[in-house]
Amino acid sequence: MITRLSARFILAHRNGRHMLLRDAHVVYEGDRITYVGTGDPGPADELIDAGDALVMPGLIDLDALCDVDHLQLDSWASPGNATGLQWSEDYFRHRRHDVFTADERAAVREYALVQLALHGVTTYMPIAAETHSGWAETCDDFVAVAEAGRRIGLRGYLGPSFRSGVNVVREDGSRTVLFDEEQGERGLRQANAFLDWAEAQHDPLINGVLLPCRVETLTPDLLRAVAELSARRGALVRIHALQGLVERQVIGELYGCTPLELLDRCGLIGPRTLIPHGIYIDRRVLGADHGDLARLADAGVSIIHCPLTSFRYGSALRSLPAYVEAGVNVALGTDSFPPDLIRGMDTGVHLAKLLEGRADAAPAERYVEAATLGGAKALGRADLGRIEVGAQADLVAFALDDLRDGAVDDPVRTLLLSGTARQLRHSVVAGRTVVRDGELSGVDTAAVRRRGQELFGKLKAAYSERDHRRRTADELFPPTFPAAD
């Protein structure tokens, strides 16, 4: 079937870069774009008029929250309460268990995937907290994620998270990492089993990758095993690293090196490596560049920048221009609710202004490129992240017809400054319409919302049993204002 999508603005790709077209059309047949322009594209079987909207390449979220919460409960705690959000040493040694059943975990993942689709994400690589798991994720967990993503219509780069250690809080309130290496070995086997399952699907929406946890929760032996499996299977590896001072301190104490040096020693610095968040490198921590950016750029590593989430935890990449100018490929992720890359891009633009001390430090177009072309490069997919003939028919349309958006000047700047991803009007993934007129096809979103709220309550209540002081949820999560009598 031939489909023509028309809109006031289309962010097309020509001569190696994005370019704006006005009153233009995109035509696609099957999963491929066959025409982009302002002329007469010829007949089509289906005509879609997005109207006063900006049509962009589908957004690529490479740190996409696949959970029912991240940030609401843990981004504002006082130092005393923050220790209650980790596992206690006693919980690690004697009482760890899954908070959710397998069916509930699947419901949580579906809740998150629905959120991604409704915010204009067309390609995702998931991330979920292990806090409420007995240890980490399984192959079966991710078969369920893949099936849900396939039903909704999203393109996934998927695999169960695994680790050999856990960040814990001791009885005195100090933090450390405790290890169970057998669990790490079991997790790697589960990850390999998922690669086998994904390969057998022969489905372009299901792509197997390796998603180990935070670098400080992985032993050097497990890191080397991940590198070997990645090389043998040709699989991408995403590993959270360079994201905090605690991580740097723990690795320094255990192995006498920095996190980046550890990854390099273990064979995990290369073009198949994706690193969220990439913030705490030598130039940030020590105030001097010891070659970290050049090492990342020369190796072809991609950094997954999550500006909105980093900002809400009181941190920031210093800053996008420095990484891009050094030759580092930068993609984007959300890593929390809302999974809104429009808000994330806007936050990143203004953080860069503040950190670099100039208004043009990271203009809007640099962030749009990261959310599209940067993500495509990280995945090794020259057919994603762009609207041009031969590319995948991954398209999103954001409405610009609301008075509250103000006057429309440049549509990209207007969308980032005045809008959010909730203005999504239409989305297409591999030629399939996923969101039409703001509605997600084939999903009872009201039921998903009710189920998500129920599971959030269960998740919140379970923090008490992990807290080293066994405080109640009300004590750990006091309200902004007290309830009235």
XYZ file of C-alpha atoms in Angstrom:
485
model
C 0.000 0.000 0.000
C 1.182 3.509 -0.860
C 0.621 6.166 1.823
C 1.108 9.924 1.516
C 1.614 11.987 4.677
C 1.367 15.756 4.246
C 2.112 18.572 6.681
C 2.983 22.236 6.926
C 6.584 21.390 7.868
C 8.676 18.299 7.134
C 12.205 17.820 8.427
C 13.657 16.042 5.408
C 17.212 14.807 4.889
C 19.202 15.932 1.880
C 22.890 16.115 1.047
C 23.872 14.579 4.357
C 21.894 16.873 6.664
C 18.380 17.680 7.874
C 16.529 20.396 5.938
C 13.096 21.963 6.461
C 10.442 21.717 3.768
C 7.222 23.729 3.895
C 3.839 22.363 2.717
C 5.412 19.080 1.731
C 4.698 15.366 1.457
C 6.301 12.075 2.453
C 5.274 8.976 0.533
C 6.041 5.468 1.716
C 5.265 2.008 0.425
C 5.612 -0.845 2.850
C 8.376 0.063 5.274
C 10.348 2.356 2.918
C 10.109 6.015 1.987
C 9.706 6.489 -1.764
C 9.243 10.270 -2.078
C 9.949 13.441 -0.049
C 9.201 16.865 -1.484
C 6.808 19.686 -2.299
C 5.711 18.634 -5.755
C 2.998 16.235 -6.905
C 3.999 12.792 -5.608
C 1.355 10.981 -7.645
C -1.523 8.775 -6.508
C -1.646 7.046 -3.128
C -3.910 4.471 -1.500
C -4.114 6.421 1.769
C -3.864 10.165 2.335
C -2.958 11.503 5.788
C -3.003 15.249 6.382
C -1.148 16.132 9.595
C -2.037 19.791 9.034
C -0.230 22.492 10.989
C 2.438 20.167 12.304
C 6.128 19.374 12.156
C 6.912 15.936 10.735
C 10.250 14.609 11.960
C 12.154 11.349 11.735
C 10.991 8.921 14.418
C 12.706 9.670 17.735
C 15.354 7.198 18.906
C 15.505 6.676 22.688
C 18.517 4.561 23.659
C 17.949 4.733 27.422
C 14.197 4.287 27.398
C 12.563 3.705 30.760
C 10.791 0.341 30.736
C 9.476 0.633 34.273
C 6.565 2.109 36.217
C 8.688 4.743 37.968
C 12.019 6.429 37.949
C 12.512 9.903 39.374
C 9.203 10.478 41.183
C 10.450 8.560 44.222
C 14.196 9.010 44.140
C 15.144 12.406 42.703
C 14.412 14.636 45.694
C 15.233 12.686 48.867
C 17.291 14.136 51.707
C 20.638 12.403 52.369
C 19.081 10.528 55.301
C 16.145 9.241 53.294
C 18.208 8.477 50.199
C 19.887 5.540 51.943
C 16.458 3.922 52.252
C 16.123 3.643 48.483
C 18.959 1.105 48.134
C 19.075 -2.512 49.212
C 20.257 -3.008 52.777
C 23.079 -5.483 53.372
C 20.665 -7.681 55.335
C 18.197 -7.701 52.413
C 21.010 -8.650 50.020
C 22.202 -11.541 52.166
C 18.952 -12.997 53.473
C 15.708 -11.634 52.043
C 15.999 -10.571 48.416
C 13.074 -11.519 46.190
C 10.960 -10.345 43.274
C 8.413 -7.703 44.251
C 6.340 -8.372 41.128
C 5.131 -11.635 39.609
C 6.065 -12.427 36.007
C 2.632 -11.212 34.839
C 3.016 -7.995 36.821
C 6.484 -7.392 35.378
C 5.016 -7.804 31.897
C 2.264 -5.300 32.753
C 4.872 -2.813 33.988
C 6.794 -3.136 30.729
C 3.662 -2.680 28.621
C 2.788 0.435 30.632
C 6.204 1.875 29.814
C 6.078 0.965 26.113
C 2.692 2.652 25.780
C 4.244 5.783 27.282
C 7.103 5.678 24.774
C 4.750 5.341 21.811
C 2.578 8.227 22.998
C 5.653 10.465 23.263
C 6.869 9.915 19.687
C 9.561 7.322 20.312
C 9.747 4.876 17.414
C 12.993 3.033 18.278
C 13.888 2.189 21.862
C 16.538 0.465 23.950
C 15.043 -0.238 27.392
C 16.285 0.424 30.911
C 14.575 -0.632 34.140
C 15.506 -0.509 37.813
C 16.620 -3.779 39.364
C 15.682 -2.528 42.848
C 12.399 -4.423 42.912
C 13.779 -7.588 41.266
C 15.105 -10.610 43.110
C 18.312 -10.002 41.202
C 17.984 -8.907 37.592
C 15.991 -9.631 34.428
C 15.563 -12.934 32.612
C 15.268 -14.097 29.025
C 11.555 -14.795 29.613
C 11.072 -11.246 30.909
C 12.424 -9.868 27.682
C 10.511 -12.205 25.445
C 7.444 -10.584 27.057
C 8.873 -7.093 26.441
C 9.604 -7.928 22.813
C 6.117 -9.322 22.262
C 4.515 -6.225 23.802
C 6.671 -3.935 21.683
C 5.764 -5.901 18.581
C 2.033 -5.619 19.372
C 2.288 -1.867 19.879
C 4.503 -1.453 16.814
C 7.809 -0.123 18.225
C 11.272 -1.076 17.033
C 13.256 -2.483 19.961
C 16.919 -3.134 20.677
C 16.466 -5.527 23.531
C 18.024 -7.823 26.079
C 17.729 -8.648 29.777
C 19.805 -6.614 32.183
C 22.319 -8.576 34.262
C 24.898 -7.948 36.969
C 27.215 -9.652 39.424
C 26.912 -7.061 42.186
C 24.476 -4.702 43.875
C 24.859 -1.269 45.437
C 23.893 -1.720 49.096
C 23.696 0.280 52.321
C 25.333 -1.084 55.456
C 23.765 -0.828 58.913
C 25.822 2.313 59.626
C 24.429 3.978 56.489
C 27.624 3.711 54.405
C 27.451 2.406 50.847
C 29.313 -0.375 49.082
C 28.872 -2.985 46.355
C 28.360 -6.641 47.298
C 28.825 -9.418 44.756
C 27.268 -12.759 43.830
C 29.324 -13.811 40.829
C 27.188 -16.866 40.084
C 24.245 -14.552 39.443
C 26.347 -12.601 36.955
C 27.278 -15.760 35.056
C 23.637 -16.860 35.036
C 22.588 -13.436 33.751
C 25.036 -13.594 30.870
C 23.644 -16.995 29.878
C 20.140 -15.527 29.949
C 21.313 -12.637 27.746
C 22.816 -15.054 25.238
C 19.609 -17.100 25.212
C 17.665 -13.950 24.384
C 20.025 -13.200 21.481
C 19.178 -16.657 20.142
C 15.435 -16.068 20.563
C 15.538 -12.622 18.936
C 17.529 -13.916 15.983
C 15.006 -16.699 15.429
C 12.132 -14.200 15.154
C 13.335 -12.771 11.824
C 11.448 -9.616 12.797
C 13.004 -6.206 12.046
C 11.246 -4.771 15.106
C 13.069 -7.185 17.451
C 16.838 -6.798 17.683
C 18.945 -8.504 20.342
C 21.634 -6.532 22.186
C 23.605 -6.920 25.425
C 22.456 -4.702 28.300
C 24.640 -5.259 31.360
C 23.936 -3.067 34.399
C 26.026 -0.293 35.898
C 29.768 -0.757 35.469
C 30.484 -0.904 39.220
C 28.098 -3.869 39.583
C 30.030 -6.002 37.078
C 33.245 -7.854 37.885
C 36.182 -7.605 35.466
C 35.635 -11.274 34.591
C 32.023 -10.592 33.641
C 32.999 -7.484 31.673
C 35.536 -9.506 29.685
C 32.922 -12.198 29.066
C 30.510 -9.546 27.771
C 33.177 -8.223 25.405
C 33.871 -11.731 24.114
C 30.177 -12.478 23.570
C 29.667 -9.127 21.835
C 32.526 -9.851 19.451
C 31.339 -13.383 18.761
C 27.702 -12.409 18.158
C 28.282 -8.956 16.664
C 25.985 -7.567 19.350
C 25.851 -3.996 20.586
C 26.639 -3.450 24.275
C 25.096 -0.684 26.350
C 26.613 -0.228 29.793
C 25.843 2.558 32.262
C 29.138 4.175 33.168
C 30.848 7.489 33.852
C 27.672 8.614 35.581
C 28.609 9.338 39.200
C 31.327 9.916 41.757
C 30.289 6.879 43.835
C 30.887 4.684 40.781
C 34.315 6.230 40.273
C 35.205 5.830 43.946
C 34.105 2.171 44.134
C 36.018 1.180 40.995
C 39.079 3.085 42.165
C 39.032 1.224 45.489
C 38.401 -2.205 43.949
C 40.607 -2.097 40.862
C 42.867 0.940 41.145
C 41.654 2.601 37.961
C 38.910 4.814 36.569
C 35.696 3.346 35.106
C 36.824 4.206 31.582
C 40.179 2.499 32.165
C 38.372 -0.586 33.485
C 36.158 -0.776 30.407
C 39.214 -0.385 28.178
C 41.146 -3.118 30.017
C 38.195 -5.476 29.596
C 37.784 -4.863 25.857
C 34.612 -2.795 26.053
C 35.747 0.417 24.388
C 34.796 0.171 20.731
C 32.180 0.977 18.080
C 29.690 -1.538 19.493
C 29.717 0.197 22.904
C 27.022 2.653 24.004
C 27.489 4.475 27.315
C 24.811 6.329 29.229
C 25.539 8.939 30.674
C 29.201 9.634 30.049
C 29.366 12.628 32.390
C 32.127 11.911 34.915
C 35.286 11.731 32.835
C 38.655 13.168 33.888
C 38.021 16.622 32.428
C 34.921 16.904 34.640
C 36.291 15.320 37.833
C 39.907 16.483 37.749
C 39.432 19.739 35.866
C 41.928 18.680 33.208
C 41.554 16.729 29.990
C 43.623 13.545 30.184
C 42.461 12.362 26.791
C 39.159 10.722 27.774
C 37.141 12.387 25.019
C 39.748 11.542 22.404
C 39.791 7.920 23.610
C 36.019 7.682 23.289
C 35.994 9.342 19.868
C 38.874 7.297 18.446
C 37.251 4.052 19.607
C 33.875 4.951 18.087
C 31.990 4.776 21.395
C 28.549 6.443 21.488
C 27.465 8.445 24.512
C 23.751 8.388 25.350
C 22.979 11.822 26.743
C 19.895 12.074 29.004
C 19.692 15.829 29.676
C 16.323 16.061 31.437
C 16.985 13.165 33.802
C 20.550 14.259 34.585
C 19.302 17.769 35.336
C 16.628 16.461 37.683
C 19.281 14.560 39.627
C 21.449 17.674 39.831
C 23.981 16.770 37.153
C 24.743 17.690 33.554
C 26.957 16.760 30.625
C 29.677 19.424 30.338
C 28.667 19.711 27.612
C 27.294 18.576 24.273
C 29.507 20.906 22.168
C 32.698 19.599 23.804
C 31.805 15.983 23.065
C 30.668 16.656 19.500
C 33.689 18.837 18.718
C 35.952 16.037 20.010
C 34.305 13.675 17.519
C 32.232 11.648 19.989
C 28.912 10.388 18.630
C 26.107 11.535 20.945
C 22.661 9.946 20.978
C 19.777 10.731 23.351
C 17.839 8.878 26.005
C 15.060 9.698 28.426
C 15.901 7.332 31.339
C 12.862 8.429 33.346
C 9.301 9.621 33.195
C 8.130 11.403 31.260
C 9.854 9.736 28.278
C 9.710 13.100 26.558
C 12.652 13.765 24.262
C 11.207 17.156 23.278
C 11.467 18.385 26.863
C 14.821 16.645 27.129
C 16.209 18.421 24.085
C 14.997 21.801 25.338
C 16.571 21.169 28.748
C 19.849 20.198 27.107
C 19.931 23.357 24.995
C 19.571 25.601 28.040
C 21.939 23.617 30.253
C 24.613 23.961 27.583
C 24.068 27.736 27.542
C 24.573 27.871 31.287
C 27.632 25.611 31.321
C 29.354 27.149 28.287
C 28.377 30.729 29.068
C 26.986 31.578 25.651
C 23.541 31.481 24.051
C 24.607 29.542 20.954
C 26.481 26.771 22.800
C 24.197 23.928 21.698
C 21.450 25.167 19.392
C 18.250 23.210 18.942
C 19.413 21.553 15.727
C 22.325 19.830 17.513
C 19.901 18.127 19.883
C 17.507 17.115 17.115
C 20.455 15.571 15.282
C 21.387 13.614 18.436
C 17.808 12.320 18.826
C 17.743 11.122 15.222
C 21.072 10.815 13.395
C 23.117 10.227 16.557
C 20.854 7.388 17.632
C 20.944 5.864 14.159
C 24.751 5.982 14.083
C 24.975 4.348 17.520
C 22.817 1.496 16.213
C 24.725 1.212 12.949
C 21.543 2.022 11.020
C 22.006 4.454 8.143
C 18.333 3.916 7.256
C 17.006 5.356 10.539
C 16.861 8.898 11.890
C 16.217 10.594 8.554
C 13.388 11.273 6.121
C 14.769 10.509 2.691
C 14.073 8.113 -0.147
C 15.113 4.583 0.804
C 15.066 5.171 4.556
C 12.745 3.356 6.919
C 9.268 4.861 7.100
C 9.666 5.999 10.725
C 7.845 9.318 11.059
C 6.359 11.411 13.849
C 4.154 14.491 13.544
C 3.943 17.044 16.359
C 1.061 19.511 16.264
C 1.853 23.246 16.159
C -1.734 24.498 15.997
C -2.345 25.370 19.656
C -2.612 29.045 20.584
C -0.577 28.277 23.709
C 2.429 27.473 21.517
C 2.579 31.125 20.526
C 3.564 32.369 17.099
C 5.444 29.811 15.022
C 8.771 31.065 13.736
C 11.206 28.254 13.086
C 9.081 25.151 13.803
C 11.902 23.214 15.488
C 12.689 26.047 17.896
C 8.991 26.654 18.538
C 8.376 22.982 19.328
C 11.318 22.761 21.727
C 10.675 26.092 23.446
C 6.891 25.914 23.726
C 5.920 22.297 23.314
C 6.229 18.804 24.659
C 6.077 15.353 23.132
C 2.441 15.207 24.258
C 1.717 17.172 21.075
C 2.276 13.979 19.121
C -0.442 13.756 16.498
C 0.733 10.864 14.377
C 3.496 8.255 14.322
C 4.566 5.594 11.875
C 7.088 2.803 12.488
C 8.346 0.776 9.523
C 5.301 1.920 7.556
C 2.770 0.925 10.225
C 0.641 3.635 11.808
C 1.113 3.405 15.577
C -0.482 6.670 16.732
C -3.290 8.267 14.745
C -4.795 11.625 15.753
C -3.125 11.288 19.139
C -4.592 7.859 19.886
C -2.581 4.664 20.232
C -4.055 2.002 17.985
C -5.374 -1.182 19.586
C -4.537 -0.312 23.207
C -6.972 0.370 26.055
C -4.935 3.214 27.519
C -7.386 3.776 30.380
C -6.907 0.183 31.520
C -3.133 0.495 31.159
C -3.198 3.628 33.315
C -5.240 1.972 36.077
C -2.975 -1.079 36.127
C 0.140 1.073 36.171
C -1.113 3.073 39.149
C -1.878 -0.134 41.050
C 1.582 -1.549 40.405
C 3.224 1.743 41.332
C 1.583 1.466 44.737
C 2.985 -2.037 45.203
C 6.453 -0.898 44.149
C 6.402 2.071 46.540
C 5.289 -0.002 49.527
C 8.104 -2.524 48.969
C 10.866 -0.014 49.694
C 10.292 -0.439 53.430
C 11.475 -4.053 53.538
C 14.742 -3.148 51.804
C 15.530 -0.069 53.903
C 18.337 -0.674 56.404
C 16.212 1.148 59.017
C 12.916 -0.451 57.910
C 11.131 2.898 57.658
C 7.594 3.009 56.297
C 6.785 4.306 52.843
C 5.247 7.398 54.442
C 8.527 8.069 56.239
C 10.653 7.478 53.141
C 8.388 9.451 50.824
C 6.783 12.304 52.778
C 4.344 14.434 50.749
C 5.186 17.915 49.525
C 2.552 19.293 51.926
C 0.761 17.528 54.769
C -2.749 16.237 54.145
C -5.520 18.409 55.532
C -7.569 17.066 58.471
